[in-house]
Amino acid sequence: MSEKDPQKKERAKRVRRRLRARRKAVREARRKAARTAKAAAGKTGAMPVKRAIRKFRRHGPWMYTSLVISAVVIVAVVAVLSMAVSRVTYNSIQTTLDARSEELGNVFSEDGRSSPRAFSAAARQYVENFPNKESMELMVFNANGKVINTSLGFTPPDDEEMPDYTQALESGGAYGTWTGKLSSGEKVMAVTRVIRSDEGSFVGAVRYVVSLQRADRQIFFVICILCVAGVFIAAVIVMAGRAMTKKVLQPIEEISQTAKRIAHGDFEARIGRIRNDEIGDLCQTINEMAQELGTAEKMKNDFISSVSHELRTPLTAIKGWGETLEGGGLDPESFRKGMDVILHETERLSGMVEELLDFSRMQSGRMTMNMQRLDILAELGEAVYMFSERAKNEGKFLLYEEPEILSPVLGDVNRLRQVFVNILDNALKYTDKGGTITVTAAEADGFIQVLISDSGCGIAPEHLPKIKEKFYKANQTVRGSGIGLAVADEIMRLHSGSLEVDSTLGVGTAVTITIPTLEKLQEHYEEAKTKLKEEVEGRDDDGAKNG
């Protein structure tokens, strides 16, 4: 063997190895491509399936319930109608047979039933002239119970059961009927009439037989039509239910999603599509609720910001003067001034904290009144006096027109003073230098009215209806928490009175505080007591009459 033969063999092996590797790579590439295509097809095919599953989970209970109810109702209706059709058809055949059998009284008159021979002759003639041979079979029995004549010309087998014939022989009415299958398997309906002589002896019988195969086919056809109609109605109900479910649930899903967004703090969320029905009203209500929540959230944030600012200002002043006083080296005048600032700002902080506590009590319904007989003029005069020096320092005029005397009222001294202080403080805050604040009091019809008016900036008409709401501030540039007026309004409500605000932008604001006198409250109490007593007596009289 030459040296070239091993080299050729080696090259051939390398070529075969390369071919095998290439074929293996091609197979792997094909498998990978097939797996990729299958996965892609599975994804595209799975998405509709997943959507369908999700859709069924959302709409399934409604659709399943409506489908089950519809199916039960339709099956019940079809079953009842089928039974009715079958019964009506069979009753119609039975009526026809009975009508034919009843004419035998005329056919077999006295001569035809005088003897078995006369009966046989009359029966033969009756069979020959029978008009309904095509629709029913006629059989004639002699006195021995044997079939002697038939409209078909063929006598039945001897072992053929005839329950109607037996029933007619045994019954007192000489009548028998039977519905069943012959020995041949054919379903029939049969009626037998027994003929007796005037002496009561049996001379023969006539039997009418009708095949029910045609009637059963007609009944089956009608039942099939009813089933098809039921399926069609079920399909219509399902499609209508699906459309109705989609129409109802789709807005509800949108409402649910929007409500979740609102619950998570997105008060800008709105339901876009609004319909003119109950769901549309619900959508509108949710949109309005979101708007109100957004407004309340903004007011709360503004309140927190305002309170934080209000707390920061006196705390800054107290801290600054505290550090200054701690350093020492101040002359007596500067020391006194620093202490005055600390005391003033501390009192201001105490008032703010008390206002916040009052608001908390008002929100929780725990605000209580320590009612007692008091002179409202004394409390009003003291409140005006408290602000006289401040008005003078700020260059404003505080005028108090004090009446000679007013009737006593029933109230909480501290709470009424709090109302007067709050209204006077607001009047001074919103009145520019050189402006005037006027306080008057009068009594009319058992009520005392305190009017505090100013010549300040006034309140815009769009802000006026909300001015007594919590956290609401019409003017964000002036210090204040926005809850003082809400607390004052609640205090007056607990005093059976009212607090009304009337304002014109650029002209000024007038606040009217109304409270009933003690005498008015006593009159109201006596009237309520008398009315209650009359109602109790009336119920007792009615009970006595009924008893």
Coordinates of C-alpha atoms in Angstrom, one line a residue:
M1 CA 0.0 0.0 0.0
S2 CA 1.4 3.4 -0.9
E3 CA 1.8 6.3 1.5
K4 CA -1.0 8.2 -0.2
D5 CA -3.7 5.7 0.9
P6 CA -3.7 6.5 4.6
Q7 CA -3.7 10.2 3.8
K8 CA -6.8 9.7 1.5
K9 CA -8.5 7.8 4.3
E10 CA -7.7 10.5 6.8
R11 CA -9.1 13.2 4.5
A12 CA -12.2 11.2 3.9
K13 CA -12.8 10.8 7.6
R14 CA -12.4 14.5 8.2
V15 CA -14.9 15.3 5.3
R16 CA -17.4 12.8 6.8
R17 CA -17.0 14.4 10.3
R18 CA -17.6 17.9 8.8
L19 CA -20.7 16.6 6.9
R20 CA -22.1 15.0 10.0
A21 CA -21.4 18.2 12.1
R22 CA -23.1 20.3 9.4
R23 CA -26.1 18.1 9.2
K24 CA -26.4 18.1 13.0
A25 CA -26.2 21.9 13.0
V26 CA -28.9 22.1 10.3
R27 CA -31.2 19.8 12.4
E28 CA -30.6 21.9 15.5
A29 CA -31.3 25.1 13.6
R30 CA -34.6 23.6 12.3
R31 CA -35.6 22.4 15.7
K32 CA -34.9 25.8 17.2
A33 CA -36.8 27.5 14.4
A34 CA -39.8 25.1 15.0
R35 CA -39.7 25.8 18.8
T36 CA -39.6 29.5 18.2
A37 CA -42.5 29.4 15.7
K38 CA -44.5 27.2 18.1
A39 CA -43.8 29.6 21.0
A40 CA -44.8 32.6 18.9
A41 CA -48.0 30.8 17.8
G42 CA -48.7 29.8 21.3
K43 CA -48.3 33.4 22.5
T44 CA -50.5 34.9 19.8
G45 CA -53.0 32.1 20.4
A46 CA -52.8 32.4 24.1
M47 CA -53.5 36.1 24.3
P48 CA -57.1 35.8 23.1
V49 CA -57.6 32.8 25.3
K50 CA -56.3 34.7 28.3
R51 CA -58.5 37.6 27.4
A52 CA -61.4 35.3 27.0
I53 CA -60.7 33.7 30.4
R54 CA -60.5 37.1 32.1
K55 CA -63.6 38.2 30.3
F56 CA -65.5 35.0 31.4
R57 CA -64.3 35.5 35.0
R58 CA -65.8 39.0 34.9
H59 CA -68.9 38.3 33.0
G60 CA -69.2 34.5 33.5
P61 CA -71.4 34.5 36.6
W62 CA -74.0 36.7 35.1
M63 CA -73.9 34.9 31.7
Y64 CA -73.9 31.5 33.3
T65 CA -76.8 32.3 35.6
S66 CA -78.9 33.8 32.8
L67 CA -78.0 30.8 30.6
V68 CA -79.0 28.3 33.2
I69 CA -82.2 30.1 34.0
S70 CA -83.1 30.5 30.4
A71 CA -82.3 26.8 29.6
V72 CA -84.5 25.6 32.5
V73 CA -87.4 27.8 31.6
I74 CA -87.1 26.9 27.9
V75 CA -86.9 23.2 28.6
A76 CA -89.9 23.4 30.9
V77 CA -91.9 25.3 28.3
V78 CA -90.9 22.9 25.5
A79 CA -91.8 19.9 27.7
V80 CA -95.2 21.4 28.7
L81 CA -96.0 22.3 25.1
S82 CA -94.9 18.9 23.9
M83 CA -97.2 17.1 26.4
A84 CA -100.0 19.5 25.5
V85 CA -99.6 18.8 21.7
S86 CA -99.5 15.0 22.4
R87 CA -102.5 15.1 24.6
V88 CA -104.5 17.3 22.3
T89 CA -103.7 15.0 19.3
Y90 CA -104.6 11.8 21.2
N91 CA -107.8 13.4 22.6
S92 CA -108.8 14.4 19.1
I93 CA -108.4 10.9 17.8
Q94 CA -110.2 9.5 20.9
T95 CA -113.1 12.0 20.2
T96 CA -113.3 10.8 16.6
L97 CA -113.4 7.2 17.6
D98 CA -116.0 7.8 20.3
A99 CA -118.2 9.7 17.8
R100 CA -118.0 6.8 15.4
S101 CA -118.9 4.3 18.1
E102 CA -121.9 6.3 19.3
E103 CA -123.5 6.0 15.8
L104 CA -123.9 2.2 16.3
G105 CA -127.2 2.8 18.1
N106 CA -128.6 4.0 14.9
V107 CA -126.9 1.4 12.7
F108 CA -128.0 -1.6 14.8
S109 CA -131.6 -0.7 15.4
E110 CA -134.2 -3.1 16.9
D111 CA -133.8 -5.5 13.9
G112 CA -130.0 -5.4 14.0
R113 CA -129.7 -6.5 17.6
S114 CA -132.7 -8.8 17.9
S115 CA -130.5 -11.9 17.4
P116 CA -126.9 -12.8 16.6
R117 CA -127.9 -13.6 13.0
A118 CA -129.6 -10.2 12.5
F119 CA -126.5 -8.5 14.1
S120 CA -124.2 -10.3 11.7
A121 CA -126.2 -9.2 8.7
A122 CA -126.4 -5.6 9.8
A123 CA -122.7 -5.6 10.7
R124 CA -121.7 -6.9 7.3
Q125 CA -123.6 -4.1 5.6
Y126 CA -122.2 -1.5 8.0
V127 CA -118.6 -2.7 7.2
E128 CA -119.2 -2.6 3.5
N129 CA -120.6 0.9 3.6
F130 CA -118.1 2.2 6.2
P131 CA -116.7 5.6 4.9
N132 CA -113.5 5.8 6.9
K133 CA -111.8 2.6 5.9
E134 CA -108.6 4.4 4.9
S135 CA -108.1 6.1 8.3
M136 CA -109.3 3.4 10.7
E137 CA -109.9 -0.3 10.8
L138 CA -113.3 -1.7 11.7
M139 CA -113.8 -5.2 13.3
V140 CA -117.0 -7.0 14.0
F141 CA -117.3 -9.7 16.8
N142 CA -120.1 -12.3 16.9
A143 CA -121.8 -13.6 20.0
N144 CA -119.0 -16.1 20.5
G145 CA -116.3 -13.4 20.6
K146 CA -114.8 -14.3 17.2
V147 CA -113.9 -11.7 14.5
I148 CA -116.3 -12.3 11.7
N149 CA -115.6 -9.3 9.5
T150 CA -113.1 -6.5 9.1
S151 CA -112.8 -3.5 6.9
L152 CA -109.3 -4.7 5.8
G153 CA -110.5 -8.2 4.9
F154 CA -107.9 -9.8 7.3
T155 CA -108.7 -11.2 10.7
P156 CA -106.2 -10.6 13.4
P157 CA -104.2 -13.4 15.0
D158 CA -105.9 -15.4 17.6
D159 CA -103.2 -14.5 20.2
E160 CA -103.7 -10.7 19.6
E161 CA -104.5 -9.0 22.8
M162 CA -107.6 -6.7 22.8
P163 CA -107.9 -5.1 26.2
D164 CA -110.6 -2.7 25.0
Y165 CA -112.8 -5.6 24.0
T166 CA -112.4 -7.3 27.4
Q167 CA -113.1 -4.0 29.1
A168 CA -116.3 -3.4 27.1
L169 CA -117.5 -6.9 28.0
E170 CA -116.9 -6.4 31.7
S171 CA -118.0 -2.8 32.0
G172 CA -121.6 -1.9 32.6
G173 CA -121.4 0.8 29.9
A174 CA -120.6 -1.7 27.1
Y175 CA -117.6 0.5 26.2
G176 CA -113.9 -0.1 26.3
T177 CA -110.8 1.9 25.1
W178 CA -107.1 1.0 24.9
T179 CA -103.9 2.6 23.6
G180 CA -100.9 0.4 23.1
K181 CA -98.8 -1.7 20.7
L182 CA -100.0 -4.7 18.7
S183 CA -97.9 -7.8 18.4
S184 CA -96.5 -6.4 15.2
G185 CA -95.1 -3.4 17.2
E186 CA -97.5 -0.9 15.7
K187 CA -98.9 1.6 18.2
V188 CA -102.7 2.0 18.0
M189 CA -105.7 3.4 19.7
A190 CA -108.8 1.1 19.9
V191 CA -112.4 1.6 21.0
T192 CA -114.9 -1.3 21.4
R193 CA -118.7 -1.1 21.7
V194 CA -120.7 -4.1 22.8
I195 CA -124.2 -4.6 21.2
R196 CA -126.8 -6.3 23.4
S197 CA -130.4 -7.2 22.6
D198 CA -133.4 -5.7 24.3
E199 CA -133.4 -8.7 26.7
G200 CA -129.8 -7.8 27.6
S201 CA -128.1 -10.8 25.9
F202 CA -124.8 -10.3 24.1
V203 CA -125.2 -10.4 20.3
G204 CA -121.9 -9.0 19.1
A205 CA -119.4 -6.1 19.3
V206 CA -117.8 -3.6 17.0
R207 CA -114.2 -2.5 17.4
Y208 CA -112.5 0.6 15.9
V209 CA -108.7 0.7 15.5
V210 CA -106.6 3.7 14.5
S211 CA -102.9 3.6 13.9
L212 CA -101.0 6.2 15.9
Q213 CA -97.8 6.2 13.8
R214 CA -98.8 9.1 11.6
A215 CA -100.0 11.1 14.7
D216 CA -96.7 10.3 16.5
R217 CA -94.8 11.6 13.5
Q218 CA -96.7 14.8 13.5
I219 CA -96.2 15.1 17.3
F220 CA -92.5 14.5 16.8
F221 CA -92.3 17.1 14.1
V222 CA -94.0 19.7 16.3
I223 CA -91.7 18.8 19.2
C224 CA -88.7 19.3 16.9
I225 CA -90.1 22.7 15.8
L226 CA -90.5 23.6 19.5
C227 CA -87.0 22.5 20.3
V228 CA -85.5 24.5 17.4
A229 CA -87.6 27.5 18.5
G230 CA -86.3 27.0 22.1
V231 CA -82.7 26.8 20.9
F232 CA -83.2 30.0 18.9
I233 CA -84.8 31.8 21.8
A234 CA -82.0 30.6 24.1
A235 CA -79.5 31.9 21.6
V236 CA -81.3 35.3 21.4
I237 CA -81.5 35.4 25.2
V238 CA -77.8 34.6 25.6
M239 CA -76.8 37.2 23.0
A240 CA -79.1 39.8 24.5
G241 CA -77.8 38.9 28.0
R242 CA -74.2 39.2 26.8
A243 CA -75.0 42.6 25.2
M244 CA -76.8 43.7 28.4
T245 CA -74.0 42.4 30.6
K246 CA -71.4 44.2 28.5
K247 CA -73.5 47.4 28.6
V248 CA -73.9 47.2 32.4
L249 CA -70.6 45.8 33.5
Q250 CA -68.3 47.8 31.3
P251 CA -69.3 51.1 32.9
I252 CA -69.2 49.4 36.3
E253 CA -65.6 48.2 35.6
E254 CA -64.7 51.8 34.6
I255 CA -66.4 53.1 37.8
S256 CA -64.5 50.5 39.9
Q257 CA -61.1 51.5 38.3
T258 CA -61.8 55.2 38.8
A259 CA -63.0 54.5 42.4
K260 CA -59.7 52.7 43.1
R261 CA -57.7 55.6 41.8
I262 CA -59.7 58.0 44.0
A263 CA -59.2 55.7 47.0
H264 CA -55.4 55.8 46.3
G265 CA -55.4 59.6 46.4
D266 CA -55.9 60.5 42.7
F267 CA -58.6 63.0 43.1
E268 CA -58.2 64.2 39.5
A269 CA -59.6 60.9 38.2
R270 CA -62.9 61.2 36.4
I271 CA -65.3 58.9 34.6
G272 CA -65.3 59.9 31.0
R273 CA -68.4 58.4 29.6
I274 CA -71.6 59.4 31.3
R275 CA -75.0 57.9 30.3
N276 CA -78.5 59.2 30.8
D277 CA -79.6 56.5 33.3
E278 CA -79.0 55.4 36.8
I279 CA -75.4 54.4 36.0
G280 CA -74.9 57.8 34.5
D281 CA -76.2 59.4 37.7
L282 CA -73.7 57.2 39.7
C283 CA -70.9 58.3 37.5
Q284 CA -71.8 62.0 37.9
T285 CA -72.0 61.4 41.7
I286 CA -68.6 59.8 41.8
N287 CA -67.1 62.7 39.7
E288 CA -68.7 65.2 42.1
M289 CA -67.4 63.2 45.1
A290 CA -63.9 63.2 43.6
Q291 CA -64.1 66.9 43.0
E292 CA -65.2 67.5 46.6
L293 CA -62.5 65.2 48.0
G294 CA -59.9 67.0 45.9
T295 CA -61.2 70.4 47.2
A296 CA -61.1 69.0 50.8
E297 CA -57.6 67.6 50.3
K298 CA -56.4 71.0 49.0
M299 CA -58.1 72.8 51.9
K300 CA -56.5 70.3 54.3
N301 CA -53.1 70.9 52.8
D302 CA -53.6 74.7 52.9
F303 CA -54.7 74.4 56.5
I304 CA -51.6 72.4 57.5
S305 CA -49.5 74.9 55.6
S306 CA -51.3 77.8 57.3
V307 CA -51.1 76.4 60.7
S308 CA -47.4 75.5 60.3
H309 CA -46.8 79.1 59.3
E310 CA -48.9 80.4 62.1
L311 CA -47.0 78.3 64.6
R312 CA -43.6 79.0 63.1
T313 CA -44.0 82.8 63.4
P314 CA -44.5 83.1 67.2
L315 CA -42.0 80.2 67.9
T316 CA -39.4 82.1 65.9
A317 CA -40.0 85.3 67.9
I318 CA -40.0 83.4 71.2
K319 CA -36.8 81.5 70.3
G320 CA -35.1 84.7 69.1
W321 CA -35.9 86.8 72.2
G322 CA -35.1 83.8 74.4
E323 CA -31.6 83.5 73.0
T324 CA -31.2 87.2 73.3
L325 CA -32.3 87.3 76.9
E326 CA -30.1 84.3 77.7
G327 CA -27.1 86.2 76.4
G328 CA -27.6 89.0 79.0
G329 CA -26.3 92.5 78.8
L330 CA -29.6 94.1 77.9
D331 CA -30.9 97.3 79.4
P332 CA -34.1 97.2 81.4
E333 CA -36.2 98.6 78.5
S334 CA -35.0 96.0 76.0
F335 CA -35.5 93.3 78.6
R336 CA -39.1 94.4 79.2
K337 CA -39.8 94.6 75.5
G338 CA -38.4 91.1 75.0
M339 CA -40.5 89.6 77.8
D340 CA -43.6 91.4 76.4
V341 CA -43.0 89.8 73.0
I342 CA -42.5 86.3 74.5
L343 CA -45.7 86.7 76.6
H344 CA -47.7 88.0 73.6
E345 CA -46.6 85.2 71.3
T346 CA -47.1 82.6 73.9
E347 CA -50.7 83.8 74.4
R348 CA -51.1 83.7 70.7
L349 CA -49.9 80.1 70.5
S350 CA -52.2 79.2 73.4
G351 CA -55.1 80.6 71.5
M352 CA -54.3 78.7 68.3
V353 CA -53.9 75.5 70.3
E354 CA -57.3 76.1 72.0
E355 CA -58.9 76.8 68.6
L356 CA -57.5 73.5 67.3
L357 CA -58.8 71.7 70.3
D358 CA -62.3 73.3 69.9
F359 CA -62.3 72.2 66.3
S360 CA -61.4 68.6 67.3
R361 CA -64.2 68.6 69.8
M362 CA -66.6 70.0 67.2
Q363 CA -65.7 67.3 64.7
S364 CA -66.1 64.5 67.3
G365 CA -69.3 66.0 68.7
R366 CA -67.8 66.4 72.2
M367 CA -68.1 70.2 72.4
T368 CA -70.1 70.9 75.6
M369 CA -71.6 74.1 76.8
N370 CA -71.7 75.3 80.4
M371 CA -75.0 77.1 80.3
Q372 CA -76.0 79.8 82.8
R373 CA -78.0 83.0 82.9
L374 CA -75.8 85.9 81.8
D375 CA -75.8 89.5 80.7
I376 CA -74.7 89.4 77.0
L377 CA -73.9 93.1 77.1
A378 CA -71.2 92.6 79.7
E379 CA -69.5 89.9 77.6
L380 CA -69.8 91.9 74.4
G381 CA -68.5 95.1 76.1
E382 CA -65.5 93.2 77.5
A383 CA -64.6 91.8 74.1
V384 CA -64.8 95.2 72.5
Y385 CA -62.6 96.6 75.2
M386 CA -60.0 93.9 74.5
F387 CA -59.6 95.1 70.9
S388 CA -59.8 98.9 71.6
E389 CA -56.1 99.3 72.1
R390 CA -55.2 97.2 69.1
A391 CA -57.5 99.1 66.9
K392 CA -56.0 102.4 68.1
N393 CA -52.4 101.1 67.5
E394 CA -53.3 99.9 64.0
G395 CA -54.9 103.2 63.1
K396 CA -58.5 101.8 62.8
F397 CA -61.7 103.0 64.4
L398 CA -63.6 100.6 66.6
L399 CA -67.1 102.0 67.4
Y400 CA -69.4 100.4 69.9
E401 CA -73.0 101.6 70.2
E402 CA -74.0 100.1 73.5
P403 CA -77.8 99.8 74.2
E404 CA -79.2 100.7 77.6
I405 CA -80.3 97.2 78.5
L406 CA -80.9 93.8 77.0
S407 CA -82.8 90.8 78.3
P408 CA -80.6 88.1 79.9
V409 CA -79.8 85.0 77.8
L410 CA -78.9 81.4 78.6
G411 CA -75.3 80.6 77.4
D412 CA -71.7 79.7 78.0
V413 CA -69.8 82.8 79.0
N414 CA -66.4 81.6 77.6
R415 CA -67.9 80.3 74.4
L416 CA -69.9 83.5 73.6
R417 CA -66.8 85.6 74.4
Q418 CA -64.9 83.3 72.0
V419 CA -67.4 84.1 69.2
F420 CA -67.2 87.8 69.8
V421 CA -63.4 87.7 69.9
N422 CA -63.2 85.7 66.7
I423 CA -65.5 88.0 64.7
L424 CA -63.8 91.2 66.0
D425 CA -60.3 89.7 65.3
N426 CA -61.4 89.0 61.7
A427 CA -62.9 92.4 61.3
L428 CA -59.6 94.1 62.3
K429 CA -57.5 91.7 60.2
Y430 CA -59.4 92.4 57.0
T431 CA -59.8 96.2 57.5
D432 CA -57.1 98.6 56.2
K433 CA -55.7 101.5 58.2
G434 CA -58.2 104.2 58.6
G435 CA -61.1 101.8 58.3
T436 CA -64.0 101.5 60.7
I437 CA -65.4 98.5 62.7
T438 CA -68.9 99.1 64.1
V439 CA -70.5 97.0 66.8
T440 CA -74.3 97.3 67.6
A441 CA -76.7 95.2 69.6
A442 CA -80.5 95.1 69.7
E443 CA -83.5 93.0 70.8
A444 CA -86.5 92.1 68.8
D445 CA -89.2 89.4 69.0
G446 CA -87.4 87.5 71.8
F447 CA -84.0 87.4 70.0
I448 CA -80.9 89.5 70.6
Q449 CA -78.9 90.4 67.5
V450 CA -75.3 91.5 67.6
L451 CA -74.1 93.2 64.4
I452 CA -70.3 93.5 63.8
S453 CA -69.6 95.3 60.5
D454 CA -66.4 96.6 58.9
S455 CA -65.3 98.6 56.0
G456 CA -62.7 96.1 54.9
C457 CA -61.9 94.3 51.7
G458 CA -65.1 92.3 51.7
I459 CA -65.7 88.7 50.4
A460 CA -66.2 87.7 46.8
P461 CA -69.6 86.2 46.0
E462 CA -68.2 82.8 45.0
H463 CA -66.4 82.5 48.4
L464 CA -69.4 83.6 50.6
P465 CA -71.4 80.3 50.6
K466 CA -68.3 78.4 51.8
I467 CA -66.9 80.9 54.3
K468 CA -68.2 78.9 57.3
E469 CA -66.7 75.6 56.1
K470 CA -63.8 74.1 57.9
F471 CA -60.3 74.9 56.6
Y472 CA -61.8 77.4 54.1
K473 CA -60.0 80.7 53.6
A474 CA -61.2 83.2 51.1
N475 CA -58.1 85.3 51.5
Q476 CA -54.8 83.3 51.6
T477 CA -52.6 86.3 52.2
V478 CA -53.9 87.0 55.7
R479 CA -52.8 84.9 58.6
G480 CA -55.3 82.4 60.2
S481 CA -56.1 78.7 60.2
G482 CA -59.5 78.9 58.5
I483 CA -61.4 77.1 61.3
G484 CA -62.3 80.0 63.7
L485 CA -65.5 80.9 61.8
A486 CA -66.6 77.2 61.6
V487 CA -66.1 76.8 65.4
A488 CA -68.0 80.1 66.0
D489 CA -70.9 78.9 63.9
E490 CA -71.1 75.6 65.8
I491 CA -71.1 77.5 69.1
M492 CA -74.0 79.6 68.0
R493 CA -75.9 76.5 66.8
L494 CA -75.4 74.9 70.2
H495 CA -76.9 78.1 71.7
S496 CA -80.0 77.7 69.5
G497 CA -78.9 80.8 67.6
S498 CA -77.2 81.5 64.3
L499 CA -74.3 83.3 62.7
E500 CA -74.9 84.9 59.3
V501 CA -72.3 86.6 57.1
D502 CA -73.2 89.2 54.5
S503 CA -70.4 90.8 52.5
T504 CA -69.8 92.9 49.4
L505 CA -66.4 92.8 47.7
G506 CA -64.6 96.2 48.1
V507 CA -67.2 97.5 50.5
G508 CA -67.0 95.4 53.7
T509 CA -68.5 92.6 55.7
A510 CA -71.3 92.4 58.3
V511 CA -71.7 89.5 60.7
T512 CA -75.0 89.1 62.5
I513 CA -75.0 87.0 65.7
T514 CA -78.5 85.9 66.8
I515 CA -79.3 84.3 70.1
P516 CA -82.7 83.8 71.9
T517 CA -83.4 85.4 75.2
L518 CA -83.9 83.4 78.3
E519 CA -87.7 84.3 78.3
K520 CA -88.0 83.1 74.7
L521 CA -86.3 79.8 75.5
Q522 CA -88.7 79.3 78.5
E523 CA -91.7 80.0 76.3
H524 CA -90.5 77.5 73.7
Y525 CA -89.9 74.9 76.4
E526 CA -93.4 75.4 77.8
E527 CA -95.0 75.2 74.3
A528 CA -93.0 72.0 73.6
K529 CA -94.0 70.5 77.0
T530 CA -97.7 71.3 76.4
K531 CA -97.7 69.9 72.9
L532 CA -96.0 66.7 74.1
K533 CA -98.6 66.4 76.9
E534 CA -101.4 66.8 74.5
E535 CA -100.0 64.1 72.2
V536 CA -99.6 61.7 75.1
E537 CA -103.2 62.3 76.3
G538 CA -104.4 61.9 72.7
R539 CA -102.7 58.5 72.4
D540 CA -104.2 57.5 75.8
D541 CA -107.7 58.4 74.7
D542 CA -107.3 56.5 71.5
G543 CA -106.1 53.4 73.4
A544 CA -109.1 53.7 75.8
K545 CA -111.5 53.9 72.9
N546 CA -109.9 50.9 71.1
G547 CA -109.9 49.0 74.4

